[in-house]
Short mmCIF file of C-alpha atoms in Angstrom, two decimals:
data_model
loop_
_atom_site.label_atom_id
_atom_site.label_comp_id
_atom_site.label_asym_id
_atom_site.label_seq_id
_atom_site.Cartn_x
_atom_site.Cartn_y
_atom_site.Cartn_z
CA UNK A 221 -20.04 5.98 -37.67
CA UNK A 222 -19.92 7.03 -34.04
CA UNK A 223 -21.03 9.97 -33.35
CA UNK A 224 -19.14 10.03 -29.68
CA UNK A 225 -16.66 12.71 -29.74
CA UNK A 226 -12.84 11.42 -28.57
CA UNK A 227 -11.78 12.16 -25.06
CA UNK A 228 -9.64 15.00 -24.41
CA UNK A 229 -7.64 13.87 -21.93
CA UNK A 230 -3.36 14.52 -21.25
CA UNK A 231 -1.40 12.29 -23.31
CA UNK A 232 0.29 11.16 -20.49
CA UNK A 233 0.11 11.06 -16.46
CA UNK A 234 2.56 11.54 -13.29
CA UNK A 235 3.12 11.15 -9.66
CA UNK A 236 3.27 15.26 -8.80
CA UNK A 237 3.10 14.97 -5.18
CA UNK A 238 3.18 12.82 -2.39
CA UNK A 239 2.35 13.18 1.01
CA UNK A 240 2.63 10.60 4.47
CA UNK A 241 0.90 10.40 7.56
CA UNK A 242 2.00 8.00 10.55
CA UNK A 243 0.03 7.97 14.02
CA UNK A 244 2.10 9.26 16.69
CA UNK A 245 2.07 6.30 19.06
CA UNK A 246 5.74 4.21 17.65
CA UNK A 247 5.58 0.67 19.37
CA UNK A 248 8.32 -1.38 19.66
CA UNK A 249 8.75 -5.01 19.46
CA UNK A 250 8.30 -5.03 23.85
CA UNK A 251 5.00 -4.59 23.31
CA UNK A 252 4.34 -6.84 21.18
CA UNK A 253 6.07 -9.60 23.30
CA UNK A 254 3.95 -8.63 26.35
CA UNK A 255 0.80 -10.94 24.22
CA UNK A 256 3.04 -13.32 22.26
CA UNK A 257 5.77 -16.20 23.37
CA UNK A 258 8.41 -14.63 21.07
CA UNK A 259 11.57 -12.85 21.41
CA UNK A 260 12.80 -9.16 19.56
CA UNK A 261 15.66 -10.91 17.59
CA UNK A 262 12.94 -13.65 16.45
CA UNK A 263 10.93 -10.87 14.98
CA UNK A 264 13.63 -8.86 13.55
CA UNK A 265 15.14 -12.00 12.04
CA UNK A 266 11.67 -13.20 10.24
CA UNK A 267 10.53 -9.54 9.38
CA UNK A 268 12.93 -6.80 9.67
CA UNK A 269 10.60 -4.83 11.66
CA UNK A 270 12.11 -3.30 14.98
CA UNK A 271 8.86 -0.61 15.25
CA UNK A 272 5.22 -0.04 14.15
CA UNK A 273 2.74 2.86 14.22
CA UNK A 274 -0.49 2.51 16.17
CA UNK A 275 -3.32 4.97 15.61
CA UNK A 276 -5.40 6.45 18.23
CA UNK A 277 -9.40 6.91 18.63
CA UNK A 278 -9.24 10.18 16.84
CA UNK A 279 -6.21 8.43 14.15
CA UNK A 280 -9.26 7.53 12.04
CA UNK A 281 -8.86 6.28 8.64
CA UNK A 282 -10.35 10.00 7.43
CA UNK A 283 -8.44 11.54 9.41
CA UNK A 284 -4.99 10.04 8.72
CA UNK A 285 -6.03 10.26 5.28
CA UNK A 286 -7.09 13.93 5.05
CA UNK A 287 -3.52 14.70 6.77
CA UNK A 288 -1.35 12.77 4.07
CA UNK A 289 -3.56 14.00 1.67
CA UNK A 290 -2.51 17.81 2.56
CA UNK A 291 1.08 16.85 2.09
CA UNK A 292 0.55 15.50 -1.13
CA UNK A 293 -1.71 18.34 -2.41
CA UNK A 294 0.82 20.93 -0.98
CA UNK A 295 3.54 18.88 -2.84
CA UNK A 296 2.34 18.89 -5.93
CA UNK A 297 1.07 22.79 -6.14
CA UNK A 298 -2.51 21.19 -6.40
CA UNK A 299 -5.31 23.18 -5.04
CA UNK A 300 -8.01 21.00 -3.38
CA UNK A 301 -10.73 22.29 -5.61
CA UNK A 302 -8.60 20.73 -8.85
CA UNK A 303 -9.29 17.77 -7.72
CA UNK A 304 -11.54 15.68 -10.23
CA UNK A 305 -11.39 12.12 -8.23
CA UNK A 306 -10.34 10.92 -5.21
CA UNK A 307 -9.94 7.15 -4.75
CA UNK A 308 -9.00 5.56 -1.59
CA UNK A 309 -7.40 1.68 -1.27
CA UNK A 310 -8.32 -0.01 2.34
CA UNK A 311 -9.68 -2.97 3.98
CA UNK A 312 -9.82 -1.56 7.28
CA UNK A 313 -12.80 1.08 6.75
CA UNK A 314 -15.48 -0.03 8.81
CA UNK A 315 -18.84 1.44 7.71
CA UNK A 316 -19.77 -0.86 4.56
CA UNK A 317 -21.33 2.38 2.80
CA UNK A 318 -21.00 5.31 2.18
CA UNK A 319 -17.00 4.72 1.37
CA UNK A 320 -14.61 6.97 2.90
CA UNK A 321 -13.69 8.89 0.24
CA UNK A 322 -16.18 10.77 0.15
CA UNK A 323 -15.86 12.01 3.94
CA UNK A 324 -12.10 12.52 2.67
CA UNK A 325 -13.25 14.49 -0.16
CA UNK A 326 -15.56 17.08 1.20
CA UNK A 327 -12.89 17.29 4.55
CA UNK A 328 -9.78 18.30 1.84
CA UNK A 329 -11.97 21.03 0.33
CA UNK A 330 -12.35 19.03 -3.25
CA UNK A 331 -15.63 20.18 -4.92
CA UNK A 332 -18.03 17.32 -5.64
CA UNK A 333 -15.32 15.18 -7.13
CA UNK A 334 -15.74 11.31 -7.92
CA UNK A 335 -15.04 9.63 -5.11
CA UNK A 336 -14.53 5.80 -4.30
CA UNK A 337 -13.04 2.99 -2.18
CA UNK A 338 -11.14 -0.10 -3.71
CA UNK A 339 -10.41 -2.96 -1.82
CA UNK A 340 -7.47 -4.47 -3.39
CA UNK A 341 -5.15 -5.63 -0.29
CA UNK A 342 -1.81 -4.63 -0.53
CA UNK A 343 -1.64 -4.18 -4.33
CA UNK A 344 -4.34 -1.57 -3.69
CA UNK A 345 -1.95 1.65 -4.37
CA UNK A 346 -0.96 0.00 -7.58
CA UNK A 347 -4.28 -0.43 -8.54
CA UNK A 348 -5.76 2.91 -7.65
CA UNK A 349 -2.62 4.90 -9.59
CA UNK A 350 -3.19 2.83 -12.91
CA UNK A 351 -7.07 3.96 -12.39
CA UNK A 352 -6.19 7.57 -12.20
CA UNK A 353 -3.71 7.43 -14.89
CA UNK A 354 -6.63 6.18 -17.00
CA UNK A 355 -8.84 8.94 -15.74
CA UNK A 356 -5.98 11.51 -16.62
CA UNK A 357 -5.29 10.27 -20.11
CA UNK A 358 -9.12 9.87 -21.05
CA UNK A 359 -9.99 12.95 -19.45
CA UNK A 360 -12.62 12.44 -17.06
CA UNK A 361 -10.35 14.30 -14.54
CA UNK A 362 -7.46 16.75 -14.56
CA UNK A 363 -5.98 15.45 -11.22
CA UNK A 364 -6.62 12.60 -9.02
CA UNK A 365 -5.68 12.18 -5.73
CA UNK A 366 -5.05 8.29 -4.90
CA UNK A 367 -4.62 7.25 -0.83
CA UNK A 368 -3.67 4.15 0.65
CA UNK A 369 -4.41 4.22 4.26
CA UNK A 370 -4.97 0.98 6.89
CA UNK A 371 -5.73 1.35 10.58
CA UNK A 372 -4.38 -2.69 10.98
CA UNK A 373 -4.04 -2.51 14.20
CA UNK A 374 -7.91 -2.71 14.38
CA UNK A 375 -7.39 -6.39 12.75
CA UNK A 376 -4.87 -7.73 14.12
CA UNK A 377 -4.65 -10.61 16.67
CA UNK A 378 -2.36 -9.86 19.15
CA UNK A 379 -2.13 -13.22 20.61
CA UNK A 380 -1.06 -14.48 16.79
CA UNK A 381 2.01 -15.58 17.13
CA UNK A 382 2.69 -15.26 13.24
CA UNK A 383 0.93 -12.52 12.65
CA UNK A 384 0.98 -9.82 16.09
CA UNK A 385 3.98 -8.79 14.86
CA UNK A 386 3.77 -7.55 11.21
CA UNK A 387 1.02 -4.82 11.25
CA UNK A 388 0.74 -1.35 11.45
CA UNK A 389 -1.14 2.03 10.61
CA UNK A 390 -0.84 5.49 8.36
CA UNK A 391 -1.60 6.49 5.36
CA UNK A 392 0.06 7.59 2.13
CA UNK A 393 -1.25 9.93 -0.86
CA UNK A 394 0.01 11.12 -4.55
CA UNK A 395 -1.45 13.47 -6.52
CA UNK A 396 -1.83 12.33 -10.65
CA UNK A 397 -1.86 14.84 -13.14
CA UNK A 398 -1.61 15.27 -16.54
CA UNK A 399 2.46 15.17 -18.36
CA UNK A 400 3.71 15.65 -21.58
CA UNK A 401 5.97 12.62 -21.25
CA UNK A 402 5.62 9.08 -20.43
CA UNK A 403 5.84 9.00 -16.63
CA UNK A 404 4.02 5.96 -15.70
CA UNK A 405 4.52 2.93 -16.89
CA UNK A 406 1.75 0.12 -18.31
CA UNK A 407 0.69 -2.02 -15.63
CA UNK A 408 1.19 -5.65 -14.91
CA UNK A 409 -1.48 -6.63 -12.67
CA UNK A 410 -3.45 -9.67 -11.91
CA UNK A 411 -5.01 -12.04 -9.32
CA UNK A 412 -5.32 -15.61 -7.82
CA UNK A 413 -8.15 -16.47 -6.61
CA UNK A 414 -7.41 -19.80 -5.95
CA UNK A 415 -4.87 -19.09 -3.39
CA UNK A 416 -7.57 -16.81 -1.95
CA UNK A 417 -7.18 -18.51 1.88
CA UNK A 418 -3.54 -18.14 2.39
CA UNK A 419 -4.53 -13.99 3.87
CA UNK A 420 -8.17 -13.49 5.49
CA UNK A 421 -10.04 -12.43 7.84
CA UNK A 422 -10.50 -15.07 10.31
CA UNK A 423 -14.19 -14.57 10.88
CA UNK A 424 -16.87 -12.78 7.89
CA UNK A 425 -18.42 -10.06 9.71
CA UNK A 426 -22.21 -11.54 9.10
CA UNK A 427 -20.63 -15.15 10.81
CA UNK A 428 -19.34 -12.46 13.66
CA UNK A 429 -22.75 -10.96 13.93
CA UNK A 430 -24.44 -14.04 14.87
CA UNK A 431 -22.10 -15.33 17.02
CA UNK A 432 -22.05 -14.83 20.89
CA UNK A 433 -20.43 -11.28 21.49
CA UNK A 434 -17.60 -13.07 23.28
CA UNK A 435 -16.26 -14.22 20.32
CA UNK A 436 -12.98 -13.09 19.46
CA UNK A 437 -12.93 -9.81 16.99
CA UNK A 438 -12.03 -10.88 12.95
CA UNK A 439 -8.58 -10.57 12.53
CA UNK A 440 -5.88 -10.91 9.69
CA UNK A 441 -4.26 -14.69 9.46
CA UNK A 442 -2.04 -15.55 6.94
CA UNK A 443 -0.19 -19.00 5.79
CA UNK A 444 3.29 -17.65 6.33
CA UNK A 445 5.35 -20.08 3.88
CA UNK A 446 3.17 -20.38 1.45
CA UNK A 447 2.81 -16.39 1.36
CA UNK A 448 6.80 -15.77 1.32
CA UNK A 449 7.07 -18.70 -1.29
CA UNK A 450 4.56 -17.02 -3.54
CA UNK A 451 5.88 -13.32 -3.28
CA UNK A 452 9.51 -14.17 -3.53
CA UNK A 453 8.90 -16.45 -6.49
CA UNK A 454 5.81 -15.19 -8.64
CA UNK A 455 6.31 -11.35 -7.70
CA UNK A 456 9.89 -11.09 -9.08
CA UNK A 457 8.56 -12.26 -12.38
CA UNK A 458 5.53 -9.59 -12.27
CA UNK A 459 8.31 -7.02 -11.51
CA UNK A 460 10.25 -8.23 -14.71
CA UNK A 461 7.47 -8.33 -16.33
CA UNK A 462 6.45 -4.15 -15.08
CA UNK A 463 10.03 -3.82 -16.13
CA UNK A 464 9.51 -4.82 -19.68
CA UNK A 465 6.62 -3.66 -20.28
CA UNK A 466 8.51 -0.39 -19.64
CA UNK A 467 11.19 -1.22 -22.22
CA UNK A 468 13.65 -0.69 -19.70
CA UNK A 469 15.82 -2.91 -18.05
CA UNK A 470 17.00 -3.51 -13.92
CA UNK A 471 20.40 -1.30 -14.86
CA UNK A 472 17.96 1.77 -15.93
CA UNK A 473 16.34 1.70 -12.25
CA UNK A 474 17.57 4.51 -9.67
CA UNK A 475 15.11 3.23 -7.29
CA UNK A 476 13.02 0.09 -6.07
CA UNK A 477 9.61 0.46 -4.15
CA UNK A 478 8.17 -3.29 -3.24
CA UNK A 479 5.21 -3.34 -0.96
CA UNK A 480 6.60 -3.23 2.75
CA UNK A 481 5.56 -6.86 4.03
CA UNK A 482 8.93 -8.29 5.25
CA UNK A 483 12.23 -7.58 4.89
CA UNK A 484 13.53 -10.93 4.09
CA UNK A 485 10.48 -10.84 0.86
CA UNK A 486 12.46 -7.55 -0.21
CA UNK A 487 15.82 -8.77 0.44
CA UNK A 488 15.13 -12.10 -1.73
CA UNK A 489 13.67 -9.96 -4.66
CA UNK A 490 16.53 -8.02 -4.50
CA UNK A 491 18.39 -10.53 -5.47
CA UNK A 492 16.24 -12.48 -8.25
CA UNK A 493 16.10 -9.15 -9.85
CA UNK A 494 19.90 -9.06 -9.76
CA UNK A 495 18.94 -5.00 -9.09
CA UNK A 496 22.45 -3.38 -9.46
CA UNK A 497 23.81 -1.40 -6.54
CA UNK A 498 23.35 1.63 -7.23
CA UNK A 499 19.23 1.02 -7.39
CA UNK A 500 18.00 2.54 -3.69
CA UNK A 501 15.94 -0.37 -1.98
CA UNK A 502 13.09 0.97 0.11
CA UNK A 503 13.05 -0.69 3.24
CA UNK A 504 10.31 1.20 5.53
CA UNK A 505 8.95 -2.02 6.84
CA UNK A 506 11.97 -1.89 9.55
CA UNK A 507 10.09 1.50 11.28
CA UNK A 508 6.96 1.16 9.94
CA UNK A 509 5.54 -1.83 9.50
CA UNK A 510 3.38 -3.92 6.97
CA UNK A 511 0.90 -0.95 6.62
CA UNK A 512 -1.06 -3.21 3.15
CA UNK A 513 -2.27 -0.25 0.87
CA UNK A 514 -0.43 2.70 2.74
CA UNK A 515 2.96 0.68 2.61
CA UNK A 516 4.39 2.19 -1.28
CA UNK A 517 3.24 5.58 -0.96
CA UNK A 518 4.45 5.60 3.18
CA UNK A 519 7.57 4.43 1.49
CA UNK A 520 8.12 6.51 -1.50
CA UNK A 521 7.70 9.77 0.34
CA UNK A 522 10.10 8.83 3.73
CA UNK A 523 13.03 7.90 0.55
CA UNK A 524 11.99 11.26 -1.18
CA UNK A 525 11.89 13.20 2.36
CA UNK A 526 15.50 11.94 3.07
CA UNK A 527 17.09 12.54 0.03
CA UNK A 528 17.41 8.90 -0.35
CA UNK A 529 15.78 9.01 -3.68
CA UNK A 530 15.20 12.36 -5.67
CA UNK A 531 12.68 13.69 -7.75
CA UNK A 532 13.20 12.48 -11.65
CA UNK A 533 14.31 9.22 -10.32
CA UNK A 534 12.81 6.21 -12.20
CA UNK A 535 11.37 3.46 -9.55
CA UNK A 536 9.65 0.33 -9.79
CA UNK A 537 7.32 0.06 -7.24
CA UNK A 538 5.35 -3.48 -6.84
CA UNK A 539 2.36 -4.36 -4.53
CA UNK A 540 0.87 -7.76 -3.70
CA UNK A 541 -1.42 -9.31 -1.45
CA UNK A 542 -4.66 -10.73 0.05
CA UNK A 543 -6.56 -12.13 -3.04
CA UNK A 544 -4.37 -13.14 -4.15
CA UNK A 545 -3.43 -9.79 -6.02
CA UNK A 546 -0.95 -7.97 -7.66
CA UNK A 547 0.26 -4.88 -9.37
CA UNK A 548 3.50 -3.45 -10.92
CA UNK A 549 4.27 -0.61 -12.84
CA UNK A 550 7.59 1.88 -13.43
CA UNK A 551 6.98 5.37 -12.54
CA UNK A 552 9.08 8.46 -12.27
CA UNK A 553 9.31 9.91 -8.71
CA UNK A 554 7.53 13.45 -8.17
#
């Protein structure tokens, strides 16, 4: 017989707070075009985006994070020092150790938490919440605060004509805690590897290194069609899937959270999910950007912050990305 004693953990976990940060500088679709043989109504009409957010030196991917972090703590009633974890989703950190959540950590005021990076793409959020959920419920930490930031702008290729368009930066946080209902749904999550090259980085850092310094900075490429095929297609069946796995069905949904990559992606999900009407549709993308890990949590608190969507609501939020990954789950809005 074992003689380890069971965890005592929170039967269940929640979304208590949420908090947003975008850089200050907006940049429309003009400036875009100055780099790019393109027009505004191209862009709008492949990608619904109109504006981005750039970050500035001092925008850093600690900084951006400590600020949405704030929010979110101040949101949920969370005092910094309650946090047990904090674990951060990016691809667009820079220093290859020690990961930025630790810088986060000790800058929000958390005492020697756990603290980690995942690298997940844009299915990162989804992954990091189902990890704190698990820490909640087992009872390795009270409260864990999750943050999706991205400072894209750092790897993107303006002269990319498919891609100069699409990226942005910011960063979104949510506090987990423990609940004495179900608030967060199983998790349908996944990869495919073998699809791996349709979203990279152009150039692996070592190959960068010992190239001449004239070479062009790594960037984010993508295979357009074959991305839009695959999320349209395969990530309305993970979102059924979330959906069941819920026991609920598309006419139980108040609201919809996909990850913020295109508008015609959330448009066409939309309606292979034959979501009813009355199901709110997050579509941040148009203002924001694809901002990859930051994008749900960026979106989920501008819907929240303008009444769009309320607290109690149950939402179905869905990220997918480089990898190729995934990850779905039904929550209930803080």
């Amino acid at each position: 017989m074992s003689k380890i004693q069971p965890a005592k953990g929170s039967p269940y976990a929640r979304i208590l707070g949420v908090g947003g940060y975008r850089p200050i500088r907006v940049v429309p679709n003009e400036v875009i075009l100055e780099t790019i043989d393109s027009s505004d109504e191209w862009i709008r009409s492949r990608s619904g985006i109109a504006t981005r957010h750039w970050a500035s030196p001092e925008e850093t991917v600690a900084a951006m994070s400590v600020e949405a972090s704030g929010k979110a703590l101040a949101d949920a009633g969370v005092a910094p020092e309650q946090i047990g974890a904090v674990i951060v989703s990016t691809v667009s950190h820079f220093k290859q150790t020690p990961a930025v959540a630790t810088e986060i950590a000790h800058r929000i005021g958390a005492v020697k938490p756990a603290a980690f990076d995942i690298s997940a793409g844009c299915a990162g959020f989804g992954y990091g919440l189902t990890l704190a959920k698990g820490m909640v419920v087992e009872g390795s930490a009270e409260y864990v605060l999750v943050i999706g930031v991205e400072r894209l702008s750092d790897l993107t290729d303006l002269e990319d004509r498919a891609t100069a368009f699409l990226f942005g930066d910011g960063a979104g946080a949510v506090v987990v805690g423990p609940s004495a209902e179900p608030a967060i749904g199983p998790t349908v999550w996944g990869s495919e590897g073998d699809k791996s090259e349709t979203i990279k980085q152009t150039v692996p850092w070592d190959e960068f290194r010992a190239k001449d310094t004239a070479e062009k900075f790594p960037a984010i490429t993508q295979e357009g069609q074959a991305v839009f095929r695959w999320a349209v297609f395969e990530m309305a069946k993970v979102a059924q899937q979330a959906l069941d796995a819920a026991g609920i069905t598309a006419d139980d949904l108040d609201v919809f959270i996909p990850h913020q990559a295109n508008m015609r992606i959330i448009d066409s999900m939309v309606k292979t999910l034959k979501l009813p009407e009355h199901v709110t549709v997050a579509r941040d993308v148009e203002t924001t950007g694809n901002t990859s890990a930051a994008s749900i949590p960026l979106a989920m608190e501008r819907l929240l912050a303008t009444g769009a969507a309320k607290s109690g609501d149950t939402a179905l939020v869905i990220g997918f990305g480089a990898g190729l990954v995934y990850a779905a789950t039904v929550v209930t809005l803080p």
